[in-house]
Amino acid sequence: MSDPKSKKVTVNDACIGCGICATIASEVFAMNSETGKSEVKADADLADLSKASEAAAACPTTAIEVAEE
């Protein structure tokens, strides 16, 4: 089992705030009410990246990056 600290999920500036990621993976993503864009939750459990990867695949602007470092 890999270390969750070696996994990274980010949302870049291409985000348009459609909310699909927060719908698919609410345990990882939340919508920021000030910016109207998605962000990775500070307490997101990154042990299993399957939902984050599903959200990344569904993102219309490919703003989500999922990586194992």
GROMACS .gro file of N, CA, C and O in nm:
model
  276
    1MET      N    1   0.084  -0.118   0.000
    1MET     CA    2   0.000   0.000   0.000
    1MET      C    3   0.089   0.124   0.000
    1MET      O    4   0.181   0.136   0.077
    2SER      N    5   0.060   0.218  -0.089
    2SER     CA    6   0.144   0.336  -0.098
    2SER      C    7   0.106   0.440   0.006
    2SER      O    8  -0.005   0.444   0.057
    3ASP      N    9   0.200   0.526   0.034
    3ASP     CA   10   0.183   0.631   0.133
    3ASP      C   11   0.095   0.742   0.076
    3ASP      O   12   0.127   0.797  -0.030
    4PRO      N   13  -0.016   0.780   0.144
    4PRO     CA   14  -0.103   0.887   0.093
    4PRO      C   15  -0.029   1.020   0.074
    4PRO      O   16  -0.067   1.100  -0.009
    5LYS      N   17   0.079   1.041   0.150
    5LYS     CA   18   0.154   1.165   0.135
    5LYS      C   19   0.227   1.172   0.002
    5LYS      O   20   0.265   1.278  -0.042
    6SER      N   21   0.246   1.059  -0.064
    6SER     CA   22   0.314   1.058  -0.192
    6SER      C   23   0.216   1.078  -0.308
    6SER      O   24   0.255   1.077  -0.422
    7LYS      N   25   0.090   1.097  -0.275
    7LYS     CA   26  -0.013   1.119  -0.376
    7LYS      C   27  -0.053   1.266  -0.375
    7LYS      O   28  -0.059   1.329  -0.269
    8LYS      N   29  -0.079   1.319  -0.493
    8LYS     CA   30  -0.110   1.461  -0.503
    8LYS      C   31  -0.225   1.485  -0.599
    8LYS      O   32  -0.228   1.428  -0.708
    9VAL      N   33  -0.320   1.567  -0.557
    9VAL     CA   34  -0.431   1.607  -0.642
    9VAL      C   35  -0.434   1.760  -0.640
    9VAL      O   36  -0.430   1.821  -0.534
   10THR      N   37  -0.438   1.819  -0.757
   10THR     CA   38  -0.444   1.965  -0.766
   10THR      C   39  -0.550   2.008  -0.867
   10THR      O   40  -0.587   1.932  -0.956
   11VAL      N   41  -0.598   2.130  -0.849
   11VAL     CA   42  -0.690   2.193  -0.944
   11VAL      C   43  -0.619   2.318  -0.993
   11VAL      O   44  -0.583   2.405  -0.915
   12ASN      N   45  -0.598   2.327  -1.125
   12ASN     CA   46  -0.525   2.443  -1.178
   12ASN      C   47  -0.620   2.555  -1.222
   12ASN      O   48  -0.742   2.546  -1.207
   13ASP      N   49  -0.563   2.662  -1.275
   13ASP     CA   50  -0.638   2.782  -1.311
   13ASP      C   51  -0.738   2.763  -1.425
   13ASP      O   52  -0.818   2.851  -1.452
   14ALA      N   53  -0.734   2.648  -1.491
   14ALA     CA   54  -0.829   2.623  -1.600
   14ALA      C   55  -0.969   2.593  -1.548
   14ALA      O   56  -1.065   2.590  -1.626
   15CYS      N   57  -0.983   2.573  -1.418
   15CYS     CA   58  -1.113   2.541  -1.358
   15CYS      C   59  -1.215   2.650  -1.390
   15CYS      O   60  -1.188   2.769  -1.374
   16ILE      N   61  -1.334   2.606  -1.436
   16ILE     CA   62  -1.442   2.700  -1.467
   16ILE      C   63  -1.554   2.694  -1.363
   16ILE      O   64  -1.657   2.760  -1.378
   17GLY      N   65  -1.536   2.613  -1.261
   17GLY     CA   66  -1.633   2.606  -1.153
   17GLY      C   67  -1.761   2.532  -1.186
   17GLY      O   68  -1.866   2.561  -1.129
   18CYS      N   69  -1.754   2.433  -1.273
   18CYS     CA   70  -1.876   2.360  -1.312
   18CYS      C   71  -1.927   2.270  -1.200
   18CYS      O   72  -2.044   2.237  -1.196
   19GLY      N   73  -1.839   2.227  -1.110
   19GLY     CA   74  -1.878   2.147  -0.993
   19GLY      C   75  -1.886   1.998  -1.014
   19GLY      O   76  -1.920   1.924  -0.922
   20ILE      N   77  -1.852   1.950  -1.133
   20ILE     CA   78  -1.862   1.806  -1.158
   20ILE      C   79  -1.768   1.727  -1.066
   20ILE      O   80  -1.804   1.619  -1.019
   21CYS      N   81  -1.652   1.782  -1.036
   21CYS     CA   82  -1.558   1.710  -0.949
   21CYS      C   83  -1.613   1.695  -0.807
   21CYS      O   84  -1.601   1.589  -0.747
   22ALA      N   85  -1.674   1.802  -0.756
   22ALA     CA   86  -1.730   1.796  -0.621
   22ALA      C   87  -1.850   1.701  -0.615
   22ALA      O   88  -1.876   1.640  -0.512
   23THR      N   89  -1.919   1.686  -0.727
   23THR     CA   90  -2.031   1.593  -0.734
   23THR      C   91  -1.980   1.449  -0.735
   23THR      O   92  -2.032   1.362  -0.664
   24ILE      N   93  -1.876   1.424  -0.813
   24ILE     CA   94  -1.821   1.288  -0.826
   24ILE      C   95  -1.742   1.247  -0.702
   24ILE      O   96  -1.752   1.134  -0.655
   25ALA      N   97  -1.662   1.339  -0.650
   25ALA     CA   98  -1.570   1.306  -0.539
   25ALA      C   99  -1.578   1.412  -0.429
   25ALA      O  100  -1.483   1.486  -0.405
   26SER      N  101  -1.691   1.417  -0.363
   26SER     CA  102  -1.711   1.519  -0.258
   26SER      C  103  -1.616   1.501  -0.140
   26SER      O  104  -1.596   1.594  -0.063
   27GLU      N  105  -1.558   1.382  -0.128
   27GLU     CA  106  -1.461   1.360  -0.020
   27GLU      C  107  -1.325   1.423  -0.052
   27GLU      O  108  -1.241   1.438   0.037
   28VAL      N  109  -1.305   1.462  -0.178
   28VAL     CA  110  -1.177   1.520  -0.219
   28VAL      C  111  -1.192   1.669  -0.256
   28VAL      O  112  -1.106   1.751  -0.222
   29PHE      N  113  -1.301   1.704  -0.325
   29PHE     CA  114  -1.317   1.839  -0.378
   29PHE      C  115  -1.432   1.914  -0.313
   29PHE      O  116  -1.532   1.855  -0.274
   30ALA      N  117  -1.416   2.046  -0.305
   30ALA     CA  118  -1.522   2.135  -0.257
   30ALA      C  119  -1.521   2.260  -0.344
   30ALA      O  120  -1.417   2.298  -0.399
   31MET      N  121  -1.636   2.323  -0.356
   31MET     CA  122  -1.644   2.447  -0.431
   31MET      C  123  -1.615   2.564  -0.337
   31MET      O  124  -1.670   2.571  -0.228
   32ASN      N  125  -1.527   2.652  -0.380
   32ASN     CA  126  -1.492   2.770  -0.301
   32ASN      C  127  -1.597   2.877  -0.329
   32ASN      O  128  -1.612   2.921  -0.443
   33SER      N  129  -1.668   2.919  -0.226
   33SER     CA  130  -1.777   3.016  -0.245
   33SER      C  131  -1.727   3.154  -0.286
   33SER      O  132  -1.801   3.231  -0.347
   34GLU      N  133  -1.603   3.187  -0.256
   34GLU     CA  134  -1.548   3.317  -0.293
   34GLU      C  135  -1.502   3.322  -0.438
   34GLU      O  136  -1.528   3.418  -0.509
   35THR      N  137  -1.434   3.217  -0.483
   35THR     CA  138  -1.380   3.216  -0.619
   35THR      C  139  -1.476   3.151  -0.719
   35THR      O  140  -1.463   3.172  -0.839
   36GLY      N  141  -1.568   3.069  -0.668
   36GLY     CA  142  -1.659   2.996  -0.755
   36GLY      C  143  -1.592   2.879  -0.824
   36GLY      O  144  -1.648   2.819  -0.915
   37LYS      N  145  -1.472   2.846  -0.781
   37LYS     CA  146  -1.397   2.736  -0.842
   37LYS      C  147  -1.376   2.624  -0.742
   37LYS      O  148  -1.394   2.641  -0.623
   38SER      N  149  -1.336   2.510  -0.796
   38SER     CA  150  -1.312   2.393  -0.713
   38SER      C  151  -1.175   2.400  -0.645
   38SER      O  152  -1.084   2.465  -0.696
   39GLU      N  153  -1.166   2.333  -0.533
   39GLU     CA  154  -1.037   2.319  -0.464
   39GLU      C  155  -1.033   2.184  -0.395
   39GLU      O  156  -1.136   2.123  -0.369
   40VAL      N  157  -0.913   2.138  -0.369
   40VAL     CA  158  -0.894   2.012  -0.298
   40VAL      C  159  -0.911   2.042  -0.149
   40VAL      O  160  -0.853   2.137  -0.096
   41LYS      N  161  -0.993   1.963  -0.083
   41LYS     CA  162  -1.017   1.982   0.060
   41LYS      C  163  -0.887   1.962   0.137
   41LYS      O  164  -0.808   1.872   0.105
   42ALA      N  165  -0.866   2.041   0.239
   42ALA     CA  166  -0.745   2.031   0.321
   42ALA      C  167  -0.736   1.894   0.389
   42ALA      O  168  -0.627   1.842   0.409
   43ASP      N  169  -0.851   1.837   0.423
   43ASP     CA  170  -0.852   1.708   0.493
   43ASP      C  171  -0.886   1.591   0.400
   43ASP      O  172  -0.927   1.485   0.446
   44ALA      N  173  -0.866   1.610   0.270
   44ALA     CA  174  -0.898   1.504   0.173
   44ALA      C  175  -0.814   1.380   0.199
   44ALA      O  176  -0.694   1.388   0.219
   45ASP      N  177  -0.881   1.265   0.198
   45ASP     CA  178  -0.812   1.137   0.213
   45ASP      C  179  -0.768   1.091   0.074
   45ASP      O  180  -0.852   1.055  -0.009
   46LEU      N  181  -0.640   1.095   0.049
   46LEU     CA  182  -0.588   1.060  -0.083
   46LEU      C  183  -0.536   0.917  -0.091
   46LEU      O  184  -0.467   0.881  -0.186
   47ALA      N  185  -0.572   0.834   0.006
   47ALA     CA  186  -0.526   0.695   0.005
   47ALA      C  187  -0.577   0.621  -0.119
   47ALA      O  188  -0.507   0.540  -0.177
   48ASP      N  189  -0.700   0.652  -0.160
   48ASP     CA  190  -0.759   0.589  -0.279
   48ASP      C  191  -0.790   0.700  -0.378
   48ASP      O  192  -0.878   0.782  -0.355
   49LEU      N  193  -0.718   0.702  -0.488
   49LEU     CA  194  -0.734   0.809  -0.586
   49LEU      C  195  -0.838   0.779  -0.694
   49LEU      O  196  -0.852   0.855  -0.789
   50SER      N  197  -0.914   0.671  -0.680
   50SER     CA  198  -1.007   0.633  -0.787
   50SER      C  199  -1.113   0.739  -0.814
   50SER      O  200  -1.141   0.771  -0.930
   51LYS      N  201  -1.172   0.795  -0.711
   51LYS     CA  202  -1.275   0.899  -0.730
   51LYS      C  203  -1.213   1.027  -0.785
   51LYS      O  204  -1.271   1.093  -0.871
   52ALA      N  205  -1.095   1.064  -0.736
   52ALA     CA  206  -1.028   1.184  -0.787
   52ALA      C  207  -0.992   1.165  -0.934
   52ALA      O  208  -1.006   1.258  -1.015
   53SER      N  209  -0.949   1.046  -0.970
   53SER     CA  210  -0.917   1.017  -1.110
   53SER      C  211  -1.042   1.020  -1.197
   53SER      O  212  -1.038   1.069  -1.311
   54GLU      N  213  -1.153   0.970  -1.144
   54GLU     CA  214  -1.280   0.975  -1.217
   54GLU      C  215  -1.322   1.121  -1.239
   54GLU      O  216  -1.367   1.158  -1.348
   55ALA      N  217  -1.306   1.203  -1.137
   55ALA     CA  218  -1.339   1.345  -1.149
   55ALA      C  219  -1.248   1.414  -1.251
   55ALA      O  220  -1.293   1.496  -1.331
   56ALA      N  221  -1.121   1.379  -1.249
   56ALA     CA  222  -1.026   1.437  -1.345
   56ALA      C  223  -1.066   1.402  -1.489
   56ALA      O  224  -1.060   1.487  -1.578
   57ALA      N  225  -1.108   1.279  -1.510
   57ALA     CA  226  -1.149   1.236  -1.643
   57ALA      C  227  -1.275   1.309  -1.689
   57ALA      O  228  -1.294   1.332  -1.809
   58ALA      N  229  -1.361   1.345  -1.596
   58ALA     CA  230  -1.488   1.412  -1.629
   58ALA      C  231  -1.473   1.564  -1.642
   58ALA      O  232  -1.561   1.629  -1.696
   59CYS      N  233  -1.364   1.618  -1.594
   59CYS     CA  234  -1.345   1.764  -1.595
   59CYS      C  235  -1.340   1.816  -1.739
   59CYS      O  236  -1.255   1.774  -1.818
   60PRO      N  237  -1.429   1.911  -1.774
   60PRO     CA  238  -1.435   1.959  -1.912
   60PRO      C  239  -1.314   2.044  -1.954
   60PRO      O  240  -1.292   2.062  -2.074
   61THR      N  241  -1.237   2.093  -1.858
   61THR     CA  242  -1.121   2.175  -1.893
   61THR      C  243  -0.989   2.110  -1.855
   61THR      O  244  -0.884   2.174  -1.860
   62THR      N  245  -0.993   1.984  -1.815
   62THR     CA  246  -0.875   1.909  -1.767
   62THR      C  247  -0.795   1.989  -1.663
   62THR      O  248  -0.674   1.992  -1.664
   63ALA      N  249  -0.868   2.050  -1.572
   63ALA     CA  250  -0.806   2.131  -1.467
   63ALA      C  251  -0.755   2.051  -1.349
   63ALA      O  252  -0.683   2.103  -1.264
   64ILE      N  253  -0.793   1.924  -1.341
   64ILE     CA  254  -0.755   1.840  -1.227
   64ILE      C  255  -0.637   1.753  -1.264
   64ILE      O  256  -0.637   1.686  -1.367
   65GLU      N  257  -0.536   1.757  -1.178
   65GLU     CA  258  -0.417   1.675  -1.198
   65GLU      C  259  -0.406   1.578  -1.081
   65GLU      O  260  -0.413   1.619  -0.966
   66VAL      N  261  -0.391   1.450  -1.113
   66VAL     CA  262  -0.378   1.345  -1.013
   66VAL      C  263  -0.245   1.276  -1.036
   66VAL      O  264  -0.216   1.232  -1.147
   67ALA      N  265  -0.162   1.270  -0.931
   67ALA     CA  266  -0.030   1.210  -0.949
   67ALA      C  267   0.012   1.134  -0.824
   67ALA      O  268  -0.026   1.168  -0.712
   68GLU      N  269   0.088   1.030  -0.846
   68GLU     CA  270   0.154   0.958  -0.738
   68GLU      C  271   0.302   0.991  -0.750
   68GLU      O  272   0.362   0.966  -0.852
   69GLU      N  273   0.354   1.054  -0.648
   69GLU     CA  274   0.494   1.099  -0.653
   69GLU      C  275   0.588   0.997  -0.597
   69GLU      O  276   0.554   0.917  -0.517
   0.00000   0.00000   0.00000
